[in-house]
Short mmCIF file of C-alpha atoms and ligand atoms in Angstrom, two decimals:
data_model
loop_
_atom_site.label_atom_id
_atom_site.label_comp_id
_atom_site.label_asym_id
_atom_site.label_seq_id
_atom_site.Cartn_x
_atom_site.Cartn_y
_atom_site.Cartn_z
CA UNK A 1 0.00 0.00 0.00
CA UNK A 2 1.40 4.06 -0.52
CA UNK A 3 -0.37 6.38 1.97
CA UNK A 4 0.24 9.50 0.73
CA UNK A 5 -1.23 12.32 3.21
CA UNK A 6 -1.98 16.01 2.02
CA UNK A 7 -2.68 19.31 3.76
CA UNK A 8 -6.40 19.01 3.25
CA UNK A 9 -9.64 17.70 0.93
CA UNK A 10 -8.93 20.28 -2.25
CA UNK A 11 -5.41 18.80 -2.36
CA UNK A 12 -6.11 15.20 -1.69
CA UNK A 13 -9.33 15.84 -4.70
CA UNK A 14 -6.42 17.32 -6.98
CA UNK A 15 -3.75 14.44 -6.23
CA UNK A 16 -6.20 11.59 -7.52
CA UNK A 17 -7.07 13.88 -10.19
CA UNK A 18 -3.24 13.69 -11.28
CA UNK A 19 -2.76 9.87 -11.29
CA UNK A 20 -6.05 9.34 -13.19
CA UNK A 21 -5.19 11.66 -15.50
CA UNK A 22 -2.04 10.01 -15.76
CA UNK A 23 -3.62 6.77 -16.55
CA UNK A 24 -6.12 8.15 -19.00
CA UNK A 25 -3.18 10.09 -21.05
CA UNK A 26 -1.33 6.60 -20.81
CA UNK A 27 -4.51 4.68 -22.48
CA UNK A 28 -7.05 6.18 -23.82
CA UNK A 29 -9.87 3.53 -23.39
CA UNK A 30 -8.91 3.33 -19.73
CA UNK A 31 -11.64 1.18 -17.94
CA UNK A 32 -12.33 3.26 -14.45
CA UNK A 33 -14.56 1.86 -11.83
CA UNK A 34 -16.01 5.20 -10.18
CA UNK A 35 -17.40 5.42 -6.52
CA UNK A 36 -20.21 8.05 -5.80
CA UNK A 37 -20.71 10.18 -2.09
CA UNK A 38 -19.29 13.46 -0.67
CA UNK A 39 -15.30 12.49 -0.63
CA UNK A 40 -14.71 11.80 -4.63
CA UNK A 41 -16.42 15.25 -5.55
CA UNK A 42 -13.80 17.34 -5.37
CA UNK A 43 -11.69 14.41 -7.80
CA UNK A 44 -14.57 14.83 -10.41
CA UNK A 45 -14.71 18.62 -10.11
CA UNK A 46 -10.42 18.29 -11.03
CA UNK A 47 -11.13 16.11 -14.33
CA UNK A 48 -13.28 18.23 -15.15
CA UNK A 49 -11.23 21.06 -15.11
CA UNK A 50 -8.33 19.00 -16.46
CA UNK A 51 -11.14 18.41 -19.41
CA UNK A 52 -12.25 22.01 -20.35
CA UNK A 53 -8.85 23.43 -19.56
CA UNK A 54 -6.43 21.28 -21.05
CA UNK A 55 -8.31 19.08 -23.32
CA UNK A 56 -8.00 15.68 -20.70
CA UNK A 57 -10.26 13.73 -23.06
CA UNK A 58 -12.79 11.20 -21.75
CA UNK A 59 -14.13 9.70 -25.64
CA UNK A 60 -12.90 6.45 -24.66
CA UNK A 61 -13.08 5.87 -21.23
CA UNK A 62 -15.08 3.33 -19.99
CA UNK A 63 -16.70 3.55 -16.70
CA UNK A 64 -17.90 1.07 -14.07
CA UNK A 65 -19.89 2.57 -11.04
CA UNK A 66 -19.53 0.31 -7.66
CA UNK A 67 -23.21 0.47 -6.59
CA UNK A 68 -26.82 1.77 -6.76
CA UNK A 69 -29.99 1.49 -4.04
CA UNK A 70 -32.62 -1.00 -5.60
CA UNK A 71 -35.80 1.07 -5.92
CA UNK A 72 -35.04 4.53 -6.90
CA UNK A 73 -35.15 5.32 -10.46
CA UNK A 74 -32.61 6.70 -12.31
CA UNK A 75 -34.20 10.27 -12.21
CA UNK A 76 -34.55 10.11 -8.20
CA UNK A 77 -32.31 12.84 -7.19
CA UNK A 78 -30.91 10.64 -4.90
CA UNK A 79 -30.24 7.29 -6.75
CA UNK A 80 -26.28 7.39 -8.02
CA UNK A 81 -27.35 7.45 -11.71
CA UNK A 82 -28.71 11.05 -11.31
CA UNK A 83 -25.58 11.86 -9.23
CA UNK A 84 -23.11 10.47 -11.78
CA UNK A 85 -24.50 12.77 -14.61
CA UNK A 86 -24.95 15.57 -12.26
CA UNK A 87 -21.60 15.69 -10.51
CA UNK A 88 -19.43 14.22 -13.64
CA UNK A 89 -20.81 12.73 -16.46
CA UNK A 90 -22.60 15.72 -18.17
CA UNK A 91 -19.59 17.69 -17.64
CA UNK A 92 -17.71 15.62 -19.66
CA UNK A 93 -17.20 14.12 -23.03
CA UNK A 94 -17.77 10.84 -22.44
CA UNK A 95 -19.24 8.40 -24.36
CA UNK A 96 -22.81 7.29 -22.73
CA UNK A 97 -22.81 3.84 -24.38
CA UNK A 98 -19.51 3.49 -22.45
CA UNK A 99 -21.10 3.93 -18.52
CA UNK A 100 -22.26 1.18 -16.64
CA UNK A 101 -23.66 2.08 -13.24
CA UNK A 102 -25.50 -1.04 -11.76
CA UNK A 103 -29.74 -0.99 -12.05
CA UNK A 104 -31.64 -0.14 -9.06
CA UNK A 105 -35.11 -0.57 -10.95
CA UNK A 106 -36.31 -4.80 -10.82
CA UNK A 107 -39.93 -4.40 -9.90
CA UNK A 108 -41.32 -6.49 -6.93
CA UNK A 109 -38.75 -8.44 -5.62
CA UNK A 110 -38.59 -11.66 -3.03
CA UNK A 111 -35.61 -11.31 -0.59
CA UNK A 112 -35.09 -13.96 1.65
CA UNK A 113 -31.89 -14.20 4.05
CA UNK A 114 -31.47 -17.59 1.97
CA UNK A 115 -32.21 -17.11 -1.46
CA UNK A 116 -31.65 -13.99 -3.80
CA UNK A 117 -34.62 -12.83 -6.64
CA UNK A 118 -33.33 -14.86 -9.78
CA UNK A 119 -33.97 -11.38 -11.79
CA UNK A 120 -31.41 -9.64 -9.39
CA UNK A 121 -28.44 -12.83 -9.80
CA UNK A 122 -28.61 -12.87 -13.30
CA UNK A 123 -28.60 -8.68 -13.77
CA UNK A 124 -25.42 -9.05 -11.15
CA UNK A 125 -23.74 -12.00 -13.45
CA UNK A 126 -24.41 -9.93 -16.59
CA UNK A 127 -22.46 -6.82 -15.03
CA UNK A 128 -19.77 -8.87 -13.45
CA UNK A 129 -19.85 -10.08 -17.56
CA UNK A 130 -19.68 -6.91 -18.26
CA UNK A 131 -16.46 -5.84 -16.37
CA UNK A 132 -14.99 -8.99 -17.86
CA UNK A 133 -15.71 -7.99 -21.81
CA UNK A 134 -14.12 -4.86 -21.21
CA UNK A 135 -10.62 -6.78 -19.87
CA UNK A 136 -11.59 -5.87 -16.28
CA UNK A 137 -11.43 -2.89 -14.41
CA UNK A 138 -7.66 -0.58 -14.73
CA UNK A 139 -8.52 1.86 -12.14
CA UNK A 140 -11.18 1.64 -9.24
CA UNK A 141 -11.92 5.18 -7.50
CA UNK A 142 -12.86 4.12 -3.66
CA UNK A 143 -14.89 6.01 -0.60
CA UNK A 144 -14.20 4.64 2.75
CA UNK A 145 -17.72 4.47 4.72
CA UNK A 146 -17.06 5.24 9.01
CA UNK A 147 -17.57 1.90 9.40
CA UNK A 148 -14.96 0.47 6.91
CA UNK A 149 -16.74 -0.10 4.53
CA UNK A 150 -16.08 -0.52 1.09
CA UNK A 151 -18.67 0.72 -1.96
CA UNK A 152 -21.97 -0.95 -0.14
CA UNK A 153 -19.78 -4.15 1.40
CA UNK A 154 -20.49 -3.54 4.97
CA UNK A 155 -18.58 -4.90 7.40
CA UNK A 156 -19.28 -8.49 7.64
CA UNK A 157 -19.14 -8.76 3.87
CA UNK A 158 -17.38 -11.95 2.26
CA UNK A 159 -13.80 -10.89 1.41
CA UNK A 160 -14.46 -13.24 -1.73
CA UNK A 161 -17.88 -11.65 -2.61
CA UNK A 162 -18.56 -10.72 -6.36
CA UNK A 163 -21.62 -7.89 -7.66
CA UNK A 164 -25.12 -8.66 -5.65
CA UNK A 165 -27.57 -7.67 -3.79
CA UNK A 166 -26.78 -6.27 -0.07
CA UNK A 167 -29.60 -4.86 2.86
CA UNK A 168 -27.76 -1.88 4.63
CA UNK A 169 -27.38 -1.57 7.93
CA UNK A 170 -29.79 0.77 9.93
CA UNK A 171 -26.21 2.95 10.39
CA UNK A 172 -25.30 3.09 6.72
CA UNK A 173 -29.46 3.73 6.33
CA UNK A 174 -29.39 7.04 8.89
CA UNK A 175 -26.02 8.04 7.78
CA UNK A 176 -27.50 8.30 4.67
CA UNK A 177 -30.76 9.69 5.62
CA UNK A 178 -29.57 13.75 6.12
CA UNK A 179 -30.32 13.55 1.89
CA UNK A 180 -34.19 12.16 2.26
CA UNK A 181 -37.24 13.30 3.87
CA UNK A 182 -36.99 10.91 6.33
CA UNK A 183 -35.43 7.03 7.36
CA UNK A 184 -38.20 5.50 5.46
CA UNK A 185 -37.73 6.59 2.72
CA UNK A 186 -33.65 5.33 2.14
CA UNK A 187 -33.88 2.09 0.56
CA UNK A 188 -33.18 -1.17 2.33
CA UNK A 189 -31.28 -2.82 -0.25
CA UNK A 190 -28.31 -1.98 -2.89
CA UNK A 191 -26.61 -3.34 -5.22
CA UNK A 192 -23.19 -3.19 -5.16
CA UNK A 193 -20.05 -4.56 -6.53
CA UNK A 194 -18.09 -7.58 -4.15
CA UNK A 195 -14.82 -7.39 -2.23
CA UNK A 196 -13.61 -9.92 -4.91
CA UNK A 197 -14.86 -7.60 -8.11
CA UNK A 198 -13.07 -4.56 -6.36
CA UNK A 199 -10.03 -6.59 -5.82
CA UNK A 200 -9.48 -7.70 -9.27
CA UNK A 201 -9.35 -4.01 -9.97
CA UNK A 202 -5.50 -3.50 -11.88
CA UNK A 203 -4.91 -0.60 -9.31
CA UNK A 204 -7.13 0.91 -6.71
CA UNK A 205 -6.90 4.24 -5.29
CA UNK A 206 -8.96 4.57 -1.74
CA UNK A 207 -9.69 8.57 -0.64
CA UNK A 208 -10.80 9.58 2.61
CA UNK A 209 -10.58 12.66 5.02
CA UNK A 210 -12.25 14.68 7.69
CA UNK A 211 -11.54 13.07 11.07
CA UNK A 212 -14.98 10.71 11.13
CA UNK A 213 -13.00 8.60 8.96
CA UNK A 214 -9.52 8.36 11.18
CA UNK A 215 -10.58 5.28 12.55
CA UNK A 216 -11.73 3.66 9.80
CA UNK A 217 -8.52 4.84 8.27
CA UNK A 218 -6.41 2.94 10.55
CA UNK A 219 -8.35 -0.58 10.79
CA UNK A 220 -8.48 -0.45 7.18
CA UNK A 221 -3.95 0.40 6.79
CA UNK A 222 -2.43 -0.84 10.26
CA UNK A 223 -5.40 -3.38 11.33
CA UNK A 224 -5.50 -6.87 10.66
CA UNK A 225 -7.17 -8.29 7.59
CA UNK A 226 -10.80 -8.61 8.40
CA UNK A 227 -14.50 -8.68 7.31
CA UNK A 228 -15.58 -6.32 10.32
CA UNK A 229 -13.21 -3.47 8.16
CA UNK A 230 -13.72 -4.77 4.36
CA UNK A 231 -11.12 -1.48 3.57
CA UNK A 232 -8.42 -3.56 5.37
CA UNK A 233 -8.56 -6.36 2.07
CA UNK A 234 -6.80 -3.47 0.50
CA UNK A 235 -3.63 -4.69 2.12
CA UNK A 236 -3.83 -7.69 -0.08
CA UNK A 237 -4.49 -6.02 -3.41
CA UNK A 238 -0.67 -5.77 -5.15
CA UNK A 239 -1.53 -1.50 -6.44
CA UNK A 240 -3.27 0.07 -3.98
CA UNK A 241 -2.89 3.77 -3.37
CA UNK A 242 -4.38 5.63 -0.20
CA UNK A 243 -4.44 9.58 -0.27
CA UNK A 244 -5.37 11.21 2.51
CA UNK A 245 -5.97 14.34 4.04
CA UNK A 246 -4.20 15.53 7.24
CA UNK A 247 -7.36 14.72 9.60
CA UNK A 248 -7.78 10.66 8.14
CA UNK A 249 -4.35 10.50 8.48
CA UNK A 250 -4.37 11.59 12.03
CA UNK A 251 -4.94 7.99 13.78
CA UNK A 252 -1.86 6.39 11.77
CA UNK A 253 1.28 5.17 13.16
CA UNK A 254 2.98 3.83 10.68
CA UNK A 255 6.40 5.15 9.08
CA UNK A 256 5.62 4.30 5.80
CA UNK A 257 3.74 7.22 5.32
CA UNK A 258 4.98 9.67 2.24
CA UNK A 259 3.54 13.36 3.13
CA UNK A 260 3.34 14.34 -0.89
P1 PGA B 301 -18.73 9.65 1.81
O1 PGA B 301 -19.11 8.10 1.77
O2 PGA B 301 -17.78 9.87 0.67
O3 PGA B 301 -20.04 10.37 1.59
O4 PGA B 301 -18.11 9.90 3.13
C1 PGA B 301 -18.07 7.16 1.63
C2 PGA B 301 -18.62 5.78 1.75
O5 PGA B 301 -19.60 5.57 2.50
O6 PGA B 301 -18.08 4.88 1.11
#
């Protein structure tokens, strides 16, 4: 793993910003696996500088979202479809045929603790397909939740498990609530790409700040390996870069820390 801590969010934002730029200019038809929430914002809002100022160009790119809430259309302001355009996408010349943000929409669905709506396995199989066709993912774009977690693998998550369907916890559900009217109305279910899928990612880069996410921070860089922090499988993946600002960084102890 390379930590690499900066003074604060707009740095950390324009760091990332540099090393997927990097990779873009590299190849062209660069497969990136995105992440949606409040810490990548300030990433997109650098690309898309890096696009209208010096021509960073996005025609090829192929993008691979980690997750979406099952039940929320793609218009819901809230679903991760409308934020994707929103925040990025429309901002940008990228080819729509060329996103892939996982389906939230299946109609009525039958969740049982033991069995998973045949509908919802096969959509899951066809995107893991997906990922596949394209020669995997090059570069996967990662949030780190409070709790460890990893796009909607909370903890307790198998560190082997591929794209399906997941019920949030009632934290993740009134974390999340401060965007809807109220608790009932934040779905109970996602869908969201598996420990596994993230992990065959070619290189991962994990951003986090703000001090609510120090502890996190550390379980998931110094702690052991463990389902309870599904960020801490990073430390098996053979490219994974953490950038930091100074506040998630402030729990650390380690010496291997390179203050960019
Ligand atoms: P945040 O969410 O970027 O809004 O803090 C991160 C996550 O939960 O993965």
């Amino acid at each position: 793993m390379l930590v690499i801590v900066k003074e604060d969010y707009d740095a950390m934002s324009k760091e990332a910003a540099k090393i997927v730029a990097d990779r873009i200019r590299r190849k062209p038809n660069l497969v990136l696996g995105l992440a949606t929430g409040s810490t990548p914002l300030g990433l997109y809002k650098e690309l898309i500088r890096m696009h209208r100022e010096e021509g960073l160009d996005f025609s090829k790119v192929v993008t691979f979202n980690l997750d979406e809430y099952v039940g929320l259309p793609p218009e819901h302001d809230q679903s991760y479809h409308y934020f994707m355009w929103e925040n990025f996408f429309k901002h940008i010349n990228i080819n729509p045929a060329n996103v892939h943000i996982p389906q939230g929409m299946f109609g009525d669905l039958k969740i049982s603790p033991y069995e998973t709506d045949p509908k919802v396995e096969a959509y899951c199989q066809w995107y893991e397909e997906q990922i596949k066709k394209f020669g995997g993912i090059d570069l996967q774009i990662l949030g780190i939740g409070a709790n460890g977690h990893i796009a909607f693998n909370e903890p307790g998550s198998s560190l082997g498990s591929r794209t399906r369907i997941k019920t949030l916890t009632e934290k993740t559900r009134q974390d999340n609530s401060r965007f809807f009217k109220s608790i009932d109305e934040v779905p109970k279910y996602a869908i969201t790409m598996g420990i596994g899928t993230i992990m065959e990612a070619k290189e991962v880069i994990l951003l986090a700040n703000g001090e609510n996410k120090a502890d996190a921070v550390k379980a998931a860089v110094e702690g052991p390996i463990t389902a309870m922090c599904p960020a801490s499988m990073l430390q098996m993946h053979r490219k994974a870069i953490i950038i930091l600002d100074k506040k998630a960084a402030s729990k650390l102890s380690a010496e291997f820390i390179y203050y960019g």
